[in-house]
Amino acid sequence: PPRFEEVTPAHAIEAVPALLDQAKADFAAFEESVEPTWDGIFERLRELTEPLGYAWHVTGHLMGVKNSDELRAVHEELQPKVIELFTAMGQSAATYAALESLMSGESWAELDATRKRLVEKELLGMKLSGISLEGAAKERFNEIQKELAELSTAFSNAVLDSRKAYELVLTDPADADGFPETLRQTAAAAAKANGHDDATAEAGPWRISLDGPVAGPFLMHCKSSALREEVYRALVSVASSGEHDNKPRIDSILSLRREKAELLGYSSHAEISLASKMAEDVDSVDALTDELRDAAMPKAKEDHSDLVEFARKQSGDADLELANWDIGFWAERMRETEYDLSDEELRPYFPFPKVLEGLFSITKRLFDVNVVPADGEVQVWNPDVRYFRIQNSTGEDIASFYLDPFSRPADKRGGAWMDNLIGRAPQADGGVRLPTAVLVCNQTPPAGDRPSLMTHREVETLFHEFGHGLQHMLTTVDVPQAAGIESVEWDAVELPSQFMENWTYHEETVMGFAGHFETGEALPKDLFDRLVAAKNYRSGSGVLLQLYFG
């Protein structure tokens, strides 16, 4: 595994160019003598690209979890050169000819279904990489590929910087009235870390950032509509003005994608996107979207009118109209009233260590594997990162993973994701290289002497990402290009993760791990029942939100 504690941006600037030169030389030799066989194409390509791919993969991973000005500068310098090589490989006439020869040759019948599918996917990939372009069109396509990659990185950096630049420091205890204990702890800890040495959860000051575990609960519990408006407007206008403005980048990305689609003979970027996915075509995606929208819209309107009625009754203002920054606040009040349930009531029963135990327990029950803590066996990029091994029922290692659970707005991008750091592959000595996954979440961090107390949504997210990890780690496929999540269509890759989420509403599973972080008391049965009952609360609005993202 990478020596994460020792890796610096200087290592990338030293290693990547050397590996690039080696890969270029090896690829030139490959093109000279490519054999139209599976091993002659796929195995040779894997051998010559893996060292560079691995180094670049680690660099990209650190951009997401340990971002810094130095690393950005290095990434910006190296990215065009890496893209140039991989674009050239995707446009190799020698590779394309060898693949076509393999498909039409006698050895085609001997290939299994997995390898045949990979050959077909590779040919499609080369088409999408501009294999058929020549002259000025090819040059322009390659320029677009570089520009799009640079714009994407700059976009992410601007979002991170814009979120990091915002803060609202509350000093008046009245402004924190109604804050749950977790939010008080988290916001006071943030204030302490940002120059307010005397900050306490009880007396403040409290630092409100745009970080999910702070901004989300703030919008749900802050009683001041004016303060909610300020934070809401900051959230929805991240990276949209001043030095971090992403608007010009968005315009450029859209126009470059359109131009790229036209060069490749597609009518839109959406068509290119779907070329390698399960969904048939743009029309079928639009039809499904419309179908879902038609089903959800009446329910969402009902959700909203119910919420307005509730807010008017509770506030005593018969003419109250809800602005966007009021929705979360009143929706949480209504959920507390209708289901006698709030995130904050559940949190104490979902301490992170117990949730992990529960996740590993259901994994053992379903897949007959053991998750074994292995902290300290490898280097990590932050002290909060955990490392685990997965063993089969006979105690043999079959995979490993890193888990980076908590939000770190200073250097870690938001959201949650799984990354396939190392893939399963047969070795020359007859052994197998074991897969390693990286699971990243942005859940509420520990505060003071309290562990991370998770919302149910955060529990769901952890189970979700672990589902992706399991698909990568439990693979038994010995073709590296198809092992784990490799070559799985993007709209199919969500199935195992969605499957794992369901266990967070499964009574036996949840009751098995949910326990109060101070007393150890089990989650009361009626609280679990209310959680399940509230599962579809405002589901019409939730579906519309997802369609809006789509």
Coordinates of C-alpha atoms in Angstrom, one line a residue:
P1 CA 0.0 0.0 0.0
P2 CA 1.1 3.6 -0.5
R3 CA 3.2 5.2 2.3
F4 CA 0.6 7.9 2.8
E5 CA 2.4 9.6 5.7
E6 CA 5.5 10.0 3.7
V7 CA 4.0 11.0 0.3
T8 CA 4.4 14.6 -0.5
P9 CA 3.5 16.6 -3.7
A10 CA 7.3 16.5 -4.4
H11 CA 7.1 12.7 -4.8
A12 CA 4.4 13.1 -7.4
I13 CA 6.4 15.6 -9.4
E14 CA 9.4 13.3 -9.3
A15 CA 7.7 9.9 -9.9
V16 CA 4.9 10.7 -12.4
P17 CA 7.1 12.2 -15.2
A18 CA 9.5 9.2 -14.9
L19 CA 6.6 6.7 -15.1
L20 CA 5.1 8.7 -18.0
D21 CA 8.3 8.4 -20.0
Q22 CA 8.5 4.7 -19.2
A23 CA 4.9 4.1 -20.2
K24 CA 5.4 6.1 -23.5
A25 CA 8.4 4.0 -24.4
D26 CA 6.7 0.7 -23.5
F27 CA 3.6 1.7 -25.5
A28 CA 5.6 2.6 -28.6
A29 CA 7.2 -0.9 -28.4
F30 CA 3.7 -2.4 -27.9
E31 CA 2.4 -0.7 -31.1
E32 CA 5.4 -2.0 -33.0
S33 CA 4.7 -5.6 -32.2
V34 CA 1.1 -5.9 -30.9
E35 CA -0.2 -9.5 -31.1
P36 CA -4.0 -9.8 -31.8
T37 CA -4.6 -12.1 -28.8
W38 CA -6.1 -11.4 -25.4
D39 CA -2.7 -11.5 -23.6
G40 CA -1.0 -9.7 -26.4
I41 CA -3.4 -6.8 -26.1
F42 CA -5.0 -6.6 -22.7
E43 CA -2.3 -8.0 -20.5
R44 CA 0.5 -6.1 -22.1
L45 CA -1.5 -2.9 -21.9
R46 CA -2.3 -3.5 -18.2
E47 CA 1.4 -4.2 -17.4
L48 CA 2.6 -1.0 -19.1
T49 CA -0.1 1.3 -17.7
E50 CA -0.4 0.1 -14.1
P51 CA 2.6 1.7 -12.6
L52 CA 1.7 5.2 -14.0
G53 CA -2.0 4.6 -13.3
Y54 CA -1.4 3.7 -9.7
A55 CA 0.8 6.8 -9.0
W56 CA -1.7 9.1 -10.7
H57 CA -4.6 7.4 -8.8
V58 CA -2.9 8.0 -5.4
T59 CA -2.3 11.7 -6.4
G60 CA -5.9 12.1 -7.4
H61 CA -7.0 10.4 -4.2
L62 CA -5.0 12.9 -2.1
M63 CA -6.5 15.8 -4.0
G64 CA -9.9 14.7 -2.6
V65 CA -8.9 13.9 1.0
K66 CA -5.7 16.0 1.7
N67 CA -6.0 19.0 -0.6
S68 CA -3.3 21.7 -0.5
D69 CA -1.9 24.5 -2.6
E70 CA 1.3 22.5 -3.3
L71 CA -0.6 19.4 -4.4
R72 CA -2.9 21.5 -6.6
A73 CA 0.1 23.0 -8.4
V74 CA 1.7 19.6 -9.0
H75 CA -1.6 18.1 -10.2
E76 CA -2.2 21.1 -12.5
E77 CA 1.2 20.7 -14.0
L78 CA 1.1 16.9 -14.5
Q79 CA -2.6 16.4 -15.5
P80 CA -2.3 17.5 -19.2
K81 CA 0.7 15.2 -19.7
V82 CA -1.1 12.2 -18.2
I83 CA -4.2 12.9 -20.3
E84 CA -2.2 13.3 -23.4
L85 CA -0.7 9.8 -23.1
F86 CA -4.0 8.1 -22.2
T87 CA -5.8 9.9 -25.1
A88 CA -3.1 8.8 -27.5
M89 CA -3.5 5.2 -26.3
G90 CA -7.3 5.5 -26.8
Q91 CA -6.5 6.6 -30.4
S92 CA -4.0 3.9 -31.3
A93 CA -4.6 2.6 -34.7
A94 CA -2.4 -0.4 -33.9
T95 CA -4.5 -1.4 -30.9
Y96 CA -7.7 -0.9 -32.8
A97 CA -6.6 -3.0 -35.6
A98 CA -5.4 -5.7 -33.2
L99 CA -8.8 -5.7 -31.4
E100 CA -10.7 -6.0 -34.7
S101 CA -8.4 -8.8 -35.8
L102 CA -9.0 -10.6 -32.5
M103 CA -12.7 -10.4 -33.0
S104 CA -12.6 -11.8 -36.5
G105 CA -9.8 -14.4 -35.8
E106 CA -9.9 -18.0 -34.9
S107 CA -9.1 -17.4 -31.2
W108 CA -12.3 -15.4 -30.7
A109 CA -14.4 -18.5 -30.2
E110 CA -12.0 -19.6 -27.4
L111 CA -12.6 -16.4 -25.3
D112 CA -15.1 -16.6 -22.5
A113 CA -18.0 -14.2 -22.2
T114 CA -16.2 -11.9 -19.8
R115 CA -13.2 -11.3 -22.2
K116 CA -15.5 -11.0 -25.2
R117 CA -17.5 -8.3 -23.4
L118 CA -14.3 -6.5 -22.5
V119 CA -13.1 -6.5 -26.1
E120 CA -16.4 -5.0 -27.2
K121 CA -16.3 -2.4 -24.4
E122 CA -12.7 -1.5 -25.4
L123 CA -13.7 -0.9 -29.0
L124 CA -16.6 1.4 -27.9
G125 CA -14.2 3.2 -25.5
M126 CA -11.8 3.8 -28.4
K127 CA -14.6 5.2 -30.5
L128 CA -15.5 7.6 -27.7
S129 CA -11.7 8.4 -27.4
G130 CA -11.8 9.7 -31.0
I131 CA -10.1 6.8 -32.8
S132 CA -11.9 7.7 -36.0
L133 CA -10.8 11.3 -36.1
E134 CA -8.0 12.6 -38.2
G135 CA -6.0 15.8 -38.7
A136 CA -7.4 19.0 -37.3
A137 CA -10.5 17.3 -35.8
K138 CA -8.3 14.9 -33.9
E139 CA -6.1 17.7 -32.6
R140 CA -9.1 19.7 -31.5
F141 CA -10.6 16.6 -29.8
N142 CA -7.4 16.1 -27.8
E143 CA -7.3 19.8 -26.8
I144 CA -10.9 19.5 -25.5
Q145 CA -10.1 16.4 -23.5
K146 CA -7.3 18.3 -21.7
E147 CA -9.4 21.4 -21.2
L148 CA -12.3 19.4 -19.7
A149 CA -10.0 17.7 -17.2
E150 CA -8.4 21.0 -16.2
L151 CA -11.9 22.6 -15.8
S152 CA -13.2 19.7 -13.7
T153 CA -10.3 20.0 -11.3
A154 CA -10.5 23.8 -11.1
F155 CA -14.3 23.5 -10.5
S156 CA -13.8 21.1 -7.5
N157 CA -11.1 23.3 -6.1
A158 CA -13.3 26.4 -6.3
V159 CA -16.1 24.6 -4.5
L160 CA -13.8 23.5 -1.7
D161 CA -12.2 27.0 -1.4
S162 CA -15.6 28.8 -1.5
R163 CA -17.1 26.6 1.2
K164 CA -14.0 27.0 3.3
A165 CA -14.0 30.8 3.0
Y166 CA -17.5 31.2 4.6
E167 CA -18.2 31.4 8.3
L168 CA -20.9 32.7 10.6
V169 CA -19.8 33.1 14.2
L170 CA -22.7 33.3 16.7
T171 CA -21.9 34.9 20.0
D172 CA -25.4 35.6 21.3
P173 CA -26.7 32.5 23.2
A174 CA -30.2 33.5 22.0
D175 CA -29.1 32.7 18.4
A176 CA -28.2 29.2 19.4
D177 CA -31.5 28.6 21.2
G178 CA -33.0 25.3 19.9
F179 CA -29.6 24.0 18.7
P180 CA -29.3 20.3 19.6
E181 CA -26.3 19.2 21.7
T182 CA -24.5 17.7 18.8
L183 CA -24.6 20.9 16.8
R184 CA -23.5 22.9 19.8
Q185 CA -20.6 20.6 20.3
T186 CA -19.5 20.6 16.7
A187 CA -20.0 24.3 16.1
A188 CA -18.1 25.2 19.3
A189 CA -15.3 22.8 18.4
A190 CA -15.1 24.5 15.0
A191 CA -14.9 27.9 16.7
K192 CA -12.1 26.7 19.0
A193 CA -10.2 25.4 16.0
N194 CA -10.6 28.8 14.3
G195 CA -9.2 31.2 16.9
H196 CA -11.9 31.3 19.5
D197 CA -9.9 29.5 22.2
D198 CA -12.6 29.9 24.9
A199 CA -15.5 28.5 22.9
T200 CA -17.7 26.0 24.8
A201 CA -20.8 24.1 23.7
E202 CA -22.9 25.7 26.4
A203 CA -21.8 29.4 26.1
G204 CA -20.4 29.6 22.6
P205 CA -19.2 31.2 20.4
W206 CA -20.5 28.8 17.7
R207 CA -18.9 28.7 14.2
I208 CA -21.4 27.8 11.5
S209 CA -19.7 26.6 8.3
L210 CA -21.1 25.2 5.0
D211 CA -19.9 21.8 6.0
G212 CA -22.7 19.2 5.8
P213 CA -22.7 18.1 9.5
V214 CA -23.0 21.8 10.5
A215 CA -25.1 23.5 7.9
G216 CA -27.7 20.7 7.6
P217 CA -28.6 20.6 11.3
F218 CA -28.3 24.5 11.5
L219 CA -31.0 24.9 8.8
M220 CA -33.2 22.4 10.6
H221 CA -32.9 23.8 14.1
C222 CA -32.0 27.5 14.0
K223 CA -35.0 29.5 15.1
S224 CA -34.0 32.7 13.3
S225 CA -35.4 32.8 9.7
A226 CA -32.9 35.7 9.0
L227 CA -29.9 33.6 10.0
R228 CA -31.2 30.5 8.2
E229 CA -31.6 32.7 5.1
E230 CA -27.9 33.9 5.3
V231 CA -26.6 30.3 5.6
Y232 CA -29.0 29.0 2.9
R233 CA -28.0 31.7 0.4
A234 CA -24.3 31.0 1.1
L235 CA -24.9 27.3 0.5
V236 CA -26.8 27.7 -2.8
S237 CA -24.3 30.3 -4.1
V238 CA -21.1 28.4 -3.4
A239 CA -18.5 29.2 -6.0
S240 CA -20.8 31.5 -7.9
S241 CA -19.1 34.9 -7.5
G242 CA -15.8 36.6 -6.8
E243 CA -12.5 34.7 -7.1
H244 CA -14.1 31.3 -6.8
D245 CA -16.8 31.9 -9.5
N246 CA -17.5 28.6 -11.3
K247 CA -20.0 30.1 -13.8
P248 CA -17.5 30.7 -16.6
R249 CA -16.2 27.1 -16.0
I250 CA -19.7 25.7 -16.3
D251 CA -20.3 27.6 -19.6
S252 CA -17.0 26.3 -20.9
I253 CA -17.7 22.7 -19.8
L254 CA -21.1 22.7 -21.5
S255 CA -19.8 24.2 -24.8
L256 CA -16.8 21.9 -24.9
R257 CA -18.9 18.8 -24.2
R258 CA -21.2 19.9 -27.1
E259 CA -18.3 20.4 -29.4
K260 CA -16.8 17.0 -28.4
A261 CA -20.1 15.3 -29.1
E262 CA -20.4 16.8 -32.6
L263 CA -16.8 15.7 -33.4
L264 CA -17.6 12.1 -32.4
G265 CA -20.9 12.1 -34.4
Y266 CA -23.3 12.3 -31.4
S267 CA -26.0 14.9 -31.0
S268 CA -25.3 15.6 -27.4
H269 CA -23.1 14.9 -24.4
A270 CA -26.0 12.9 -22.9
E271 CA -25.7 10.5 -25.8
I272 CA -22.0 10.0 -25.2
S273 CA -22.7 9.5 -21.5
L274 CA -25.3 6.7 -22.2
A275 CA -23.2 5.0 -24.8
S276 CA -21.4 3.0 -22.1
K277 CA -24.4 2.7 -19.6
M278 CA -27.3 0.3 -19.1
A279 CA -30.0 2.8 -20.1
E280 CA -30.9 2.5 -23.8
D281 CA -30.9 6.1 -24.9
V282 CA -31.7 9.7 -24.0
D283 CA -35.4 9.2 -24.8
S284 CA -35.7 6.3 -22.3
V285 CA -34.0 8.3 -19.6
D286 CA -36.3 11.2 -20.2
A287 CA -39.3 8.9 -20.2
L288 CA -38.4 7.4 -16.9
T289 CA -37.7 10.9 -15.4
D290 CA -41.1 12.1 -16.6
E291 CA -42.8 9.0 -15.2
L292 CA -41.2 9.5 -11.8
R293 CA -41.9 13.3 -11.9
D294 CA -45.6 12.7 -12.8
A295 CA -45.9 10.2 -9.9
A296 CA -44.0 12.4 -7.4
M297 CA -45.3 15.9 -8.2
P298 CA -48.9 15.6 -6.8
K299 CA -47.4 14.0 -3.6
A300 CA -44.8 16.8 -3.3
K301 CA -47.4 19.5 -3.7
E302 CA -49.4 17.7 -1.0
D303 CA -46.2 17.6 1.2
H304 CA -45.8 21.3 0.7
S305 CA -49.4 22.4 1.4
D306 CA -49.4 20.1 4.5
L307 CA -46.1 21.8 5.7
V308 CA -47.4 25.3 5.1
E309 CA -50.6 24.5 7.0
F310 CA -48.6 23.0 9.9
A311 CA -46.2 26.0 10.0
R312 CA -49.1 28.5 10.0
K313 CA -50.8 26.6 12.9
Q314 CA -47.6 26.3 14.9
S315 CA -46.4 29.9 14.3
G316 CA -49.9 31.5 14.8
D317 CA -49.3 33.4 11.5
A318 CA -52.2 32.5 9.2
D319 CA -50.5 34.2 6.2
L320 CA -47.1 32.6 6.6
E321 CA -45.4 31.8 3.3
L322 CA -42.4 29.4 3.5
A323 CA -39.2 30.5 1.8
N324 CA -36.6 27.9 0.8
W325 CA -34.6 28.4 4.0
D326 CA -37.8 27.7 6.1
I327 CA -38.6 24.3 4.6
G328 CA -35.9 22.3 6.5
F329 CA -36.8 24.0 9.8
W330 CA -40.5 23.4 9.6
A331 CA -40.2 19.9 8.0
E332 CA -38.1 18.9 11.0
R333 CA -40.7 20.4 13.4
M334 CA -43.5 18.5 11.6
R335 CA -41.5 15.3 11.6
E336 CA -41.0 15.7 15.4
T337 CA -44.8 16.2 15.8
E338 CA -46.2 13.7 13.4
Y339 CA -43.8 10.8 14.1
D340 CA -42.5 12.0 17.5
L341 CA -39.1 11.6 15.9
S342 CA -36.1 13.8 15.3
D343 CA -32.5 13.1 14.0
E344 CA -31.3 14.4 17.4
E345 CA -33.3 11.8 19.3
L346 CA -31.8 9.0 17.2
R347 CA -28.2 10.3 17.2
P348 CA -27.2 9.1 20.8
Y349 CA -28.2 5.5 19.7
F350 CA -25.9 5.6 16.6
P351 CA -22.4 6.1 18.0
F352 CA -20.0 5.4 15.1
P353 CA -18.1 2.5 16.8
K354 CA -21.4 0.6 17.4
V355 CA -22.7 1.3 13.9
L356 CA -19.4 -0.1 12.5
E357 CA -19.8 -3.2 14.5
G358 CA -23.4 -3.6 13.2
L359 CA -22.2 -3.1 9.6
F360 CA -19.5 -5.7 10.0
S361 CA -21.9 -8.1 11.7
I362 CA -24.5 -8.0 8.8
T363 CA -21.6 -8.4 6.4
K364 CA -20.5 -11.6 8.1
R365 CA -24.1 -12.9 8.2
L366 CA -24.7 -12.2 4.5
F367 CA -21.3 -13.0 3.0
D368 CA -19.5 -15.2 5.6
V369 CA -16.5 -12.9 5.9
N370 CA -14.9 -11.3 8.9
V371 CA -13.8 -7.6 9.0
V372 CA -10.7 -7.4 11.2
P373 CA -9.3 -4.0 12.5
A374 CA -5.7 -3.6 11.2
D375 CA -5.0 0.0 12.3
G376 CA -1.3 0.7 12.4
E377 CA -0.4 -1.9 9.8
V378 CA -0.3 0.7 7.1
Q379 CA 0.3 4.5 6.8
V380 CA -2.8 6.7 6.6
W381 CA -3.3 10.3 5.3
N382 CA -5.1 11.5 8.5
P383 CA -5.2 10.2 12.1
D384 CA -8.9 9.6 11.8
V385 CA -8.5 7.1 9.0
R386 CA -9.0 3.4 9.9
Y387 CA -7.7 0.4 8.1
F388 CA -9.3 -3.1 8.0
R389 CA -8.7 -6.5 6.5
I390 CA -11.4 -8.8 5.2
Q391 CA -10.9 -12.5 5.9
N392 CA -12.9 -15.5 4.7
S393 CA -14.3 -18.1 7.0
T394 CA -11.0 -19.9 7.2
G395 CA -9.2 -16.7 8.4
E396 CA -7.5 -16.1 5.1
D397 CA -7.1 -12.5 3.9
I398 CA -9.1 -11.7 0.8
A399 CA -9.2 -7.9 0.7
S400 CA -8.6 -4.7 2.7
F401 CA -10.0 -1.2 3.0
Y402 CA -9.3 2.3 4.4
L403 CA -12.2 4.2 6.0
D404 CA -12.1 8.0 6.2
P405 CA -15.3 8.7 8.0
F406 CA -15.4 12.4 9.3
S407 CA -15.9 15.7 7.6
R408 CA -12.7 17.9 7.3
P409 CA -13.8 21.0 5.4
A410 CA -10.3 22.5 5.4
D411 CA -8.8 19.9 3.0
K412 CA -11.4 17.2 2.1
R413 CA -14.1 17.5 -0.5
G414 CA -17.7 17.0 0.5
G415 CA -19.9 14.0 -0.2
A416 CA -19.2 10.3 0.1
W417 CA -17.5 8.0 -2.3
M418 CA -15.7 4.6 -2.7
D419 CA -12.5 4.3 -4.6
N420 CA -10.8 1.2 -5.9
L421 CA -7.2 1.8 -4.9
I422 CA -6.0 -1.7 -5.9
G423 CA -7.8 -4.2 -8.0
R424 CA -7.8 -8.0 -7.8
A425 CA -5.4 -9.6 -10.2
P426 CA -3.6 -12.9 -10.8
Q427 CA 0.1 -12.8 -10.2
A428 CA 2.9 -14.4 -12.2
D429 CA 3.7 -16.7 -9.3
G430 CA 0.2 -18.2 -9.3
G431 CA -1.0 -16.1 -6.4
V432 CA -3.5 -13.3 -6.4
R433 CA -3.1 -9.6 -5.7
L434 CA -5.8 -8.8 -3.2
P435 CA -8.1 -5.8 -3.8
T436 CA -8.0 -2.7 -1.6
A437 CA -10.8 -0.1 -1.4
V438 CA -11.0 3.4 0.0
L439 CA -14.3 4.4 1.7
V440 CA -14.8 8.1 2.3
C441 CA -17.7 9.7 4.2
N442 CA -18.3 13.2 5.6
Q443 CA -20.2 12.4 8.8
T444 CA -20.4 14.4 12.0
P445 CA -17.0 14.2 13.7
P446 CA -16.4 13.4 17.4
A447 CA -16.7 16.4 19.7
G448 CA -14.9 16.6 23.1
D449 CA -15.2 13.2 24.7
R450 CA -18.3 12.2 22.7
P451 CA -17.8 9.8 19.8
S452 CA -19.2 10.6 16.4
L453 CA -23.0 10.5 16.9
M454 CA -24.5 9.7 13.5
T455 CA -27.8 10.8 12.0
H456 CA -29.7 7.9 10.4
R457 CA -28.9 9.4 7.0
E458 CA -25.2 9.2 7.9
V459 CA -25.7 5.5 8.9
E460 CA -27.4 4.9 5.5
T461 CA -24.5 6.6 3.7
L462 CA -21.9 4.4 5.5
F463 CA -23.8 1.3 4.6
H464 CA -24.2 2.6 1.0
E465 CA -20.5 3.2 0.5
F466 CA -19.6 -0.2 2.1
G467 CA -21.9 -1.8 -0.5
H468 CA -19.7 -0.4 -3.3
G469 CA -16.6 -1.5 -1.3
L470 CA -18.0 -5.1 -1.0
Q471 CA -18.6 -5.3 -4.7
H472 CA -14.9 -4.4 -5.3
M473 CA -13.5 -6.5 -2.4
L474 CA -15.5 -9.7 -2.6
T475 CA -15.0 -10.3 -6.3
T476 CA -13.9 -13.7 -7.4
V477 CA -13.2 -12.7 -11.0
D478 CA -9.7 -13.3 -12.1
V479 CA -9.7 -11.0 -15.1
P480 CA -8.5 -7.7 -13.6
Q481 CA -10.3 -5.6 -16.2
A482 CA -13.6 -7.0 -15.0
A483 CA -12.9 -7.6 -11.3
G484 CA -14.9 -5.8 -8.7
I485 CA -16.4 -2.6 -10.0
E486 CA -14.1 -2.5 -13.1
S487 CA -16.2 -2.2 -16.3
V488 CA -19.5 -2.1 -14.5
E489 CA -21.8 0.4 -16.1
W490 CA -22.3 3.5 -13.9
D491 CA -26.0 3.1 -13.7
A492 CA -25.6 -0.5 -12.6
V493 CA -22.8 0.1 -10.1
E494 CA -25.4 1.5 -7.6
L495 CA -27.2 -1.8 -7.1
P496 CA -25.0 -3.3 -4.3
S497 CA -24.9 0.0 -2.5
Q498 CA -28.6 0.5 -2.5
F499 CA -29.0 -3.1 -1.4
M500 CA -26.9 -2.5 1.7
E501 CA -28.8 0.7 2.6
N502 CA -32.0 -1.4 3.1
W503 CA -30.5 -3.1 6.2
T504 CA -30.6 0.3 8.0
Y505 CA -34.4 -0.2 8.2
H506 CA -34.2 -3.9 9.1
E507 CA -35.3 -4.4 12.7
E508 CA -33.0 -7.3 13.7
T509 CA -30.0 -5.6 12.1
V510 CA -30.6 -2.1 13.6
M511 CA -31.6 -3.4 17.0
G512 CA -28.4 -5.5 17.0
F513 CA -26.2 -2.4 16.9
A514 CA -28.1 0.7 18.0
G515 CA -27.2 1.4 21.6
H516 CA -27.0 4.6 23.7
F517 CA -23.4 5.9 23.7
E518 CA -23.5 6.7 27.4
T519 CA -25.7 4.1 29.0
G520 CA -25.5 1.3 26.4
E521 CA -29.4 1.1 26.5
A522 CA -30.8 -0.5 23.3
L523 CA -32.8 1.6 20.9
P524 CA -36.4 1.6 22.1
K525 CA -38.6 -0.5 19.9
D526 CA -41.1 2.4 19.5
L527 CA -38.3 4.7 18.3
F528 CA -37.3 2.1 15.7
D529 CA -41.0 1.8 14.6
R530 CA -41.2 5.6 14.3
L531 CA -38.0 5.6 12.2
V532 CA -39.6 3.1 9.8
A533 CA -42.9 5.0 9.8
A534 CA -41.1 8.2 8.9
K535 CA -39.1 6.6 6.1
N536 CA -41.4 7.9 3.4
Y537 CA -42.0 11.3 5.1
R538 CA -41.9 14.0 2.3
S539 CA -40.9 11.3 -0.2
G540 CA -42.5 13.1 -3.0
S541 CA -40.3 16.1 -2.4
G542 CA -37.3 13.8 -2.0
V543 CA -37.9 12.2 -5.4
L544 CA -38.2 15.6 -7.0
L545 CA -35.0 16.7 -5.5
Q546 CA -33.2 13.7 -7.0
L547 CA -34.8 14.3 -10.4
Y548 CA -33.6 18.0 -10.1
F549 CA -30.1 16.8 -9.5
G550 CA -30.4 14.4 -12.4

